[in-house]
CSV table of C-alpha atoms and ligand atoms in Angstrom, one decimal:
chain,number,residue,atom,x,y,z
B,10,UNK,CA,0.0,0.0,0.0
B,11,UNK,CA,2.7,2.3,1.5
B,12,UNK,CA,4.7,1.5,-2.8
B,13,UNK,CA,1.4,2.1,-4.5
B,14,UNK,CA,1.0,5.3,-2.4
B,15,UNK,CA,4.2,6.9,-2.8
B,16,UNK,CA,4.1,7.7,-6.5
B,17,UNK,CA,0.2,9.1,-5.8
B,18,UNK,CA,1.7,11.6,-3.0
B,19,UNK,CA,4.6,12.3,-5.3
B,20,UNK,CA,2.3,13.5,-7.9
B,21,UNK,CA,0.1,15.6,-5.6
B,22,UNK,CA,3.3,17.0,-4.4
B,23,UNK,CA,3.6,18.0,-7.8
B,24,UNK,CA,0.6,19.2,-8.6
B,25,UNK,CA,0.8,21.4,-5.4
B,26,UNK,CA,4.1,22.6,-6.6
B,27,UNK,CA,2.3,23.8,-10.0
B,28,UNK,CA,-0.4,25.5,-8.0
B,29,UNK,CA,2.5,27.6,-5.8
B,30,UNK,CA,4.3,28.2,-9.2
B,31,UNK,CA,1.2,29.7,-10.8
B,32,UNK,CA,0.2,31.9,-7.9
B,33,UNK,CA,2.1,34.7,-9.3
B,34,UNK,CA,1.2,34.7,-12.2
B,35,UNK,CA,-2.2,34.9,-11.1
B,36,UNK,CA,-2.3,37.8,-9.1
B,37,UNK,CA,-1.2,39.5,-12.7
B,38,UNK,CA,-3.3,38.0,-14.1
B,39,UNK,CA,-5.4,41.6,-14.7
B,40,UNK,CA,-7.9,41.7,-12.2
B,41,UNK,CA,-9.0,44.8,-11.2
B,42,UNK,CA,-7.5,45.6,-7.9
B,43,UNK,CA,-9.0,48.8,-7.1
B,44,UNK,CA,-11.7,50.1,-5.3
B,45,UNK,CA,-15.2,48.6,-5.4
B,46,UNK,CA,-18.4,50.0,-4.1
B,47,UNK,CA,-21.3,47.9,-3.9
B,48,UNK,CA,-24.4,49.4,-6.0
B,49,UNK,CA,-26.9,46.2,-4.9
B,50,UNK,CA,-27.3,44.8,-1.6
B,51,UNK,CA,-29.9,43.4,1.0
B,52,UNK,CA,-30.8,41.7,4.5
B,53,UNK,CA,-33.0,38.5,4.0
B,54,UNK,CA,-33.7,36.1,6.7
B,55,UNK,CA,-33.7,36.2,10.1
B,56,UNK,CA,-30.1,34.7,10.2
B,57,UNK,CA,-28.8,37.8,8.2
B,58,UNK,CA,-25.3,39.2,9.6
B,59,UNK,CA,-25.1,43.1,8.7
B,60,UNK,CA,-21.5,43.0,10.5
B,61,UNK,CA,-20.7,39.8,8.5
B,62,UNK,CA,-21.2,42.1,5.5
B,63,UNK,CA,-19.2,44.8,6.6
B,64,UNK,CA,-16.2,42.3,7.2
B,65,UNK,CA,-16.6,40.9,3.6
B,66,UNK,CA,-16.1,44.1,2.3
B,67,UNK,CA,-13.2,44.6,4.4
B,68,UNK,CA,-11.8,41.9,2.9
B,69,UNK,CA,-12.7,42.3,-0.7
B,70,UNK,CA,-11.5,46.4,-0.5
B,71,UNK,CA,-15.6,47.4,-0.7
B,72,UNK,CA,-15.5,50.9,0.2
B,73,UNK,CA,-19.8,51.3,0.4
B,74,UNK,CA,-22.7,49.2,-0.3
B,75,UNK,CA,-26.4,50.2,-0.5
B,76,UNK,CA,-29.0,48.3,1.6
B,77,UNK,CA,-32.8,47.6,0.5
B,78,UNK,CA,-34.0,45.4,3.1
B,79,UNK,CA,-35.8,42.2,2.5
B,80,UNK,CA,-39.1,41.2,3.7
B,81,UNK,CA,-38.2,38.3,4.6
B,82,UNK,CA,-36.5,37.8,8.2
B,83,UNK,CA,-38.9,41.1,8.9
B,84,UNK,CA,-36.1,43.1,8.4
B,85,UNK,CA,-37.6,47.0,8.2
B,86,UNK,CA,-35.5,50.7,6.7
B,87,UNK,CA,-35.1,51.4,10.5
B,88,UNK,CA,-32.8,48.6,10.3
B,89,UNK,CA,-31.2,50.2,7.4
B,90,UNK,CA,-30.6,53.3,9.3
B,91,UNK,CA,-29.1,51.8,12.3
B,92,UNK,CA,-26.6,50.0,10.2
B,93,UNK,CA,-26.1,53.7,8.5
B,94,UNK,CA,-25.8,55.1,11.9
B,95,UNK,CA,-23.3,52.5,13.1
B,96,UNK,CA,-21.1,52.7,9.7
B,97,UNK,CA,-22.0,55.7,8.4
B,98,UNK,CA,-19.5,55.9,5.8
B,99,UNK,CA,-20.0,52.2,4.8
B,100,UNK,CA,-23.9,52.3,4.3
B,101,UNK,CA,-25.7,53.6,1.9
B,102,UNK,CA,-29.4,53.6,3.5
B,103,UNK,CA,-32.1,52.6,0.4
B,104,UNK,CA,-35.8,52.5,1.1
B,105,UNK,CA,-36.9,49.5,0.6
B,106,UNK,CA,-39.3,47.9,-2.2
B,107,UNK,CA,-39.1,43.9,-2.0
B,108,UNK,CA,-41.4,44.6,1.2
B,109,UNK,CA,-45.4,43.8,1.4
B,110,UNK,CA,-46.5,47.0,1.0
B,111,UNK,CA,-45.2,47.2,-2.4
B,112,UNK,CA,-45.6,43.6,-3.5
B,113,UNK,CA,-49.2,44.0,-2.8
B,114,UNK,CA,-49.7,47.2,-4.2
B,115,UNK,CA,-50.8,49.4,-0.8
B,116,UNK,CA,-51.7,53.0,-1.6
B,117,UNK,CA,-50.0,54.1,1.3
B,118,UNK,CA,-46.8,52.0,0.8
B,119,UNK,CA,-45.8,54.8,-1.6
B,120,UNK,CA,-47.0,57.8,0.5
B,121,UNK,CA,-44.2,56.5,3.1
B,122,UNK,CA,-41.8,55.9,0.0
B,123,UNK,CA,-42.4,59.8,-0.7
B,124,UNK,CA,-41.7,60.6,2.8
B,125,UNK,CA,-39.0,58.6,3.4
B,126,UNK,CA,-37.3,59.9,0.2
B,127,UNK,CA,-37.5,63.3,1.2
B,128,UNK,CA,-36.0,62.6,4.8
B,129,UNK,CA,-32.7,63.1,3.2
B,130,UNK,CA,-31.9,59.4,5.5
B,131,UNK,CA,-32.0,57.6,2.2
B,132,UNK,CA,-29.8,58.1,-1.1
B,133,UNK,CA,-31.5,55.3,-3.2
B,134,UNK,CA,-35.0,54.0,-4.2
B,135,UNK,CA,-34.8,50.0,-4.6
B,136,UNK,CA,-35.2,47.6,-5.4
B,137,UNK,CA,-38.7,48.1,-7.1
B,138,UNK,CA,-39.9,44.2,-8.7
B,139,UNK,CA,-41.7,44.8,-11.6
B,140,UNK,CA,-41.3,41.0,-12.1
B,141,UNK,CA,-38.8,38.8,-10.1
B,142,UNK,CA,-36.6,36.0,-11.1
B,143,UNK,CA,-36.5,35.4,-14.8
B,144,UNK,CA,-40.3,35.2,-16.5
B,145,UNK,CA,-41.5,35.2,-12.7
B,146,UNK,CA,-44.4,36.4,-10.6
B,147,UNK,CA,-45.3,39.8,-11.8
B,148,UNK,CA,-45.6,42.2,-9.3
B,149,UNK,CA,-46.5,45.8,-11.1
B,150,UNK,CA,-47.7,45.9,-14.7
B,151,UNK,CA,-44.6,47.5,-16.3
B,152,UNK,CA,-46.7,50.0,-17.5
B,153,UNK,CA,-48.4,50.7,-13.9
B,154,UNK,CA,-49.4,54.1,-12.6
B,155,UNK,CA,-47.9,53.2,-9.3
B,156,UNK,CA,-44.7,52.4,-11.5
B,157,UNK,CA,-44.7,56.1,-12.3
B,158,UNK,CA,-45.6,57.4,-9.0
B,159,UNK,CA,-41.9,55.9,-7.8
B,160,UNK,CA,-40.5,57.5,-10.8
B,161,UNK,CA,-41.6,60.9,-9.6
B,162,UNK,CA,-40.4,60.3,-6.3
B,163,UNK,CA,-37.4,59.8,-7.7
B,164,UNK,CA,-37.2,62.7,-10.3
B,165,UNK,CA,-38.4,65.0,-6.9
B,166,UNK,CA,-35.9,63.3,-4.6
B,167,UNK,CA,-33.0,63.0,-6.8
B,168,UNK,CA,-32.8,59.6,-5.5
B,169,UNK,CA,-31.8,57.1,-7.5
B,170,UNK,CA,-33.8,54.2,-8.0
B,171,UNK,CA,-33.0,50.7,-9.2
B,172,UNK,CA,-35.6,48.8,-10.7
B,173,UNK,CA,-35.3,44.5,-11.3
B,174,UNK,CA,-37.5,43.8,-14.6
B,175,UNK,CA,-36.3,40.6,-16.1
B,176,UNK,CA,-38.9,40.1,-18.6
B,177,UNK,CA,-37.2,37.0,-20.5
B,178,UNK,CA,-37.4,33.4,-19.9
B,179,UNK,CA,-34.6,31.3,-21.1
B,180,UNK,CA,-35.5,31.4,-25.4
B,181,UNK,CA,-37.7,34.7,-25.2
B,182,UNK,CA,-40.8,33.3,-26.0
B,183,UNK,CA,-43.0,35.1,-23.4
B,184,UNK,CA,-41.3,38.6,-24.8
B,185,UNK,CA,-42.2,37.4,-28.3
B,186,UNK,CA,-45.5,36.9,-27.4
B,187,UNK,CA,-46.7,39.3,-25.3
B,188,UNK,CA,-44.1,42.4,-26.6
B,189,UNK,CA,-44.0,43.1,-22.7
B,190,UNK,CA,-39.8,44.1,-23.0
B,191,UNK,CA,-41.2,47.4,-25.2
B,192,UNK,CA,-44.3,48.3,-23.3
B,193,UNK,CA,-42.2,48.7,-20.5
B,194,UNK,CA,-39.6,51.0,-22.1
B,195,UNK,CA,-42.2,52.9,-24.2
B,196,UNK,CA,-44.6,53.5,-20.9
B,197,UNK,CA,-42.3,53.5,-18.3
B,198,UNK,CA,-38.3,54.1,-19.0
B,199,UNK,CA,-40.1,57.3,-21.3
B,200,UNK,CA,-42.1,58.8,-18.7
B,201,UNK,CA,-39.3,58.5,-16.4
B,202,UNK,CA,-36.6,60.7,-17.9
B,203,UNK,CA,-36.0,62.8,-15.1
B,204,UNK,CA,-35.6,60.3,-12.7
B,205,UNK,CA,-31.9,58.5,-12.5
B,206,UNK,CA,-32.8,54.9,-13.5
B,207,UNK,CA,-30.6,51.6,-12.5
B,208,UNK,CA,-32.3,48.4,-13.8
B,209,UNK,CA,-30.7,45.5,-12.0
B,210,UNK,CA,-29.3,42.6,-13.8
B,211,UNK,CA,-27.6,44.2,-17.0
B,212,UNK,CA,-31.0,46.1,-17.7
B,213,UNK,CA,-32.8,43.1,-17.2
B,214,UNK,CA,-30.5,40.3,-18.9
B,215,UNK,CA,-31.0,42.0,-22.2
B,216,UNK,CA,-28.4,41.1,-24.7
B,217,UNK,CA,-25.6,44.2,-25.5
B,218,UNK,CA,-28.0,44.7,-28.8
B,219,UNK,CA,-30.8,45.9,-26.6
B,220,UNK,CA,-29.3,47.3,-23.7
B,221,UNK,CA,-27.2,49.9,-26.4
B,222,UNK,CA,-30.5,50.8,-27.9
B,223,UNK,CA,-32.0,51.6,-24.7
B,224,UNK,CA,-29.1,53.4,-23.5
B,225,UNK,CA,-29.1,55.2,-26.4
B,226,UNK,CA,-32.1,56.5,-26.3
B,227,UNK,CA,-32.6,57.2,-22.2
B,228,UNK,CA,-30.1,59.3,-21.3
B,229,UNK,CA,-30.9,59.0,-17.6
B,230,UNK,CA,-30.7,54.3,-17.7
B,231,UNK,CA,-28.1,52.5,-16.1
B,232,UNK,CA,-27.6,49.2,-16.1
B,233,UNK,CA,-26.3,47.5,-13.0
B,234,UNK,CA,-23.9,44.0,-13.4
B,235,UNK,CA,-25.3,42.3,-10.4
B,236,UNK,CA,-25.9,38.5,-11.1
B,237,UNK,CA,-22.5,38.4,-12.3
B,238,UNK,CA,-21.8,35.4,-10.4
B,239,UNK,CA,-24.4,33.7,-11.2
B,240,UNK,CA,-23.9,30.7,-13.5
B,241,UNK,CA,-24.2,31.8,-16.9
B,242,UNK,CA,-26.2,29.0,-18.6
B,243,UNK,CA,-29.0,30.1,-15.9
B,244,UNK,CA,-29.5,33.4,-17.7
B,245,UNK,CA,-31.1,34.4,-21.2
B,246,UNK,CA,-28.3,36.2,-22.5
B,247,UNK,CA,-24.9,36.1,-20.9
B,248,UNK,CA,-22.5,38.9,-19.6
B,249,UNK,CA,-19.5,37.4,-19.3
B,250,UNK,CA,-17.7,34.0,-20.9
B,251,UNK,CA,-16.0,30.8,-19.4
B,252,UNK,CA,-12.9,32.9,-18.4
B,253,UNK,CA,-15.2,35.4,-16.3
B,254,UNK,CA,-14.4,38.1,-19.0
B,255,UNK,CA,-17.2,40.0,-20.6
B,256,UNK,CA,-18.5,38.9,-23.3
B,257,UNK,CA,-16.8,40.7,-26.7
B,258,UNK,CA,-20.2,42.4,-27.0
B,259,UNK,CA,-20.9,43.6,-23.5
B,260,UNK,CA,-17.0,44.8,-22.9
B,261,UNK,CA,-17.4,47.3,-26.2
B,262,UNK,CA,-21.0,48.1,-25.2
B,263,UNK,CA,-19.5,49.5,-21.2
B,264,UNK,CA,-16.5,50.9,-23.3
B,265,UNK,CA,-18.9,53.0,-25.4
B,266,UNK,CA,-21.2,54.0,-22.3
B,267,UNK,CA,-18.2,53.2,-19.6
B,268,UNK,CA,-20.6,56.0,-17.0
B,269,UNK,CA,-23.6,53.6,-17.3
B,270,UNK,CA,-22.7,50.4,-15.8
B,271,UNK,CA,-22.2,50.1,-12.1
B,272,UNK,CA,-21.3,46.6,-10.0
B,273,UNK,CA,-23.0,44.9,-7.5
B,274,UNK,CA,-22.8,42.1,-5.7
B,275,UNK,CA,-25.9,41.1,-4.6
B,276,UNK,CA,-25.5,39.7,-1.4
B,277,UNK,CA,-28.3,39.3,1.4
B,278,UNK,CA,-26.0,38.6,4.2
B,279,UNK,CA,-27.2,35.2,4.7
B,280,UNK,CA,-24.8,32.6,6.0
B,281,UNK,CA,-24.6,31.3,2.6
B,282,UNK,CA,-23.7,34.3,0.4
B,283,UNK,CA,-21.3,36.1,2.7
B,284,UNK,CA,-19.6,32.3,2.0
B,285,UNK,CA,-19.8,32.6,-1.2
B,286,UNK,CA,-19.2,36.5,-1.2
B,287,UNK,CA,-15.2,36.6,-2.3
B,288,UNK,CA,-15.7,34.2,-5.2
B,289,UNK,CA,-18.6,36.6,-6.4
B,290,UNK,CA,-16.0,39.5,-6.0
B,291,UNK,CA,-13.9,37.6,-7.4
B,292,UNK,CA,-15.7,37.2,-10.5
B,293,UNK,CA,-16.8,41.0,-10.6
B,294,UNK,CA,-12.5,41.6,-10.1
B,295,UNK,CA,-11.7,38.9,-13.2
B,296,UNK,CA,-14.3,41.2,-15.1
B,297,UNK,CA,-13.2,44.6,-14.4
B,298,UNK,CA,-9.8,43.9,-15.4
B,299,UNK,CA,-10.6,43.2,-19.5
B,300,UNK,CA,-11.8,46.6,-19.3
B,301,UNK,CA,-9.4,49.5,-19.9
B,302,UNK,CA,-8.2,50.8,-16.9
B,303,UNK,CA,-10.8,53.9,-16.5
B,304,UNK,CA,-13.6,52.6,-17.5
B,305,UNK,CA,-12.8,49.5,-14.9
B,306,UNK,CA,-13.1,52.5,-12.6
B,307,UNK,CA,-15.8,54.0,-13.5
B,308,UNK,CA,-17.8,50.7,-13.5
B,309,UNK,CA,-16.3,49.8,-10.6
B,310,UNK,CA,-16.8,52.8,-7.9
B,311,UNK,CA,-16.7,55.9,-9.7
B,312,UNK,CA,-20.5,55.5,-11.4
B,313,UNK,CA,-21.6,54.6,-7.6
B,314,UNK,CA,-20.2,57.6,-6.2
B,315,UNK,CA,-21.7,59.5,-8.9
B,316,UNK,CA,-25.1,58.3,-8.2
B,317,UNK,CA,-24.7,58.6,-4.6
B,318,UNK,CA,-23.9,62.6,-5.0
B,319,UNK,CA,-20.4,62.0,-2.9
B,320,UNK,CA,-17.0,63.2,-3.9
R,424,ZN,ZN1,-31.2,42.1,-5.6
């Protein structure tokens, strides 16, 4: 056993020794090492660790992150503030929309929202679910009055607000169908042009096509890279390729628009994602660095900042 194990150990010392060897190379390997600030981020659960979050960022060289709150867990914008109030120049308070109120459609949920928003506590609307997951429930027509109503609060406010619309499923065929994808940019991203408008998941996991036509055309749309991580066969149109680089497509679409494109990572503070909450910074790094140097930046912490109305 102990002959027939030697030359196994031998190899794995090997292998080991190729791994050590590499290691350098890696860390040149073009990542972008800079500064990140986090333009998507939530409580869920009743196990969520705000701390836990603010030592991931610490690690990963996160300068800010902005907090909506999930339902879920029962987690409320007063929890938002405190976090604010105890890391003030970490957290970026958000009111709040994946919350009953909204996902039911109560008048007065928005009255608050208008409040709330002119506080001056918060710096960003989010994130509003016009319809979760990809092809899922729909909570808002995309053309709903309501939809506007938080796009005026944001014109008045100044506030930001990030929307999540994914109106695909995997081969398109509910967008075919029903033309949703266009009523909601001809009702809504067009009444909205005085508002500063993020929609979440690379403007709802359009392809670069569609999101440069929409960017072209609403000045005021951003598109934020959140779901990065996720595995890229799970998504109708892909962002980035097998080597976590952008796609050819996506990296000359940010280099044309390289102040409309902000990162997030997307992390609810669960056990589980602040796990997993390097190797998604990870991935968001490994993107970055195929961009030129500035617009890595810009996409990077510079956008957020911008948004944000800091220095
Ligand atoms: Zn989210």
């Amino acid at each position: 056993m102990w002959i027939t194990m030697k030359p196994a150990l031998f190899f794995v010392a090997l292998l080991a020794g190729a791994v050590f060897i590499e290691q350098p190379a890696l860390a040149q390997s073009g990542k972008y090492s800079g500064v990140i600030s986090d333009g998507h981020g939530h409580f869920k659960g009743r196990n969520a660790n705000p701390d836990g979050t603010i030592a991931a960022m610490d690690r990963n060289n996160i300068d800010k992150v902005v907090i909506w709150v999930k339902q879920q867990g029962g987690w409320k914008d007063k929890d938002t503030l405190a976090f604010h109030a105890k890391y003030p120049d970490r957290v970026v308070s958000g009111v709040a929309f994946q919350q009953k109120g909204w996902s039911k459609q109560r008048s007065e949920f928005l009255r608050e929202v208008r409040q709330k928003a002119a506080s001056g506590k918060f710096k960003w609307l989010g994130e509003v679910s016009v319809r979760g997951k990809i092809g899922g429930k729909l909570h808002s027509p995309p053309d709903s009055p309501r939809l506007r109503q938080v796009l005026d609060i944001a014109a008045e406010s100044g506030l930001p607000v990030t929307f999540h619309h994914n109106p695909y499923r995997r081969h398109a065929k509910s967008f075919e169908r029903t033309g949703e994808y266009e009523t909601f940019i001809e009702a809504t991203l067009a009444y909205g042009t005085d508002a500063t408008i993020v929609w979440a998941h690379w403007c709802g996991l359009s392809n670069p096509e569609e999101a440069r036509m929409l960017l072209k055309r609403f000045a005021n749309l951003h598109c934020d890279l959140a779901w990065l991580h996720n595995p890229q066969d799970s998504v109708p149109n892909s962002l980035i390729g097998d080597e976590n680089r952008f796609l050819p497509a996506w990296k000359a679409l940010i280099e044309e628009f390289p102040d409309r494109f902000i990162v997030g990572v997307d992390s609810s503070a669960t056990p589980s994602h602040l796990m997993e909450y390097d190797s998604w910074v990870d991935k968001i790094r490994t993107a970055l660095g195929g961009l030129r140097p500035k617009t890595a930046r810009l996409v990077a912490t510079e956008n957020f900042h911008r948004l944000i109305g800091a220095k």
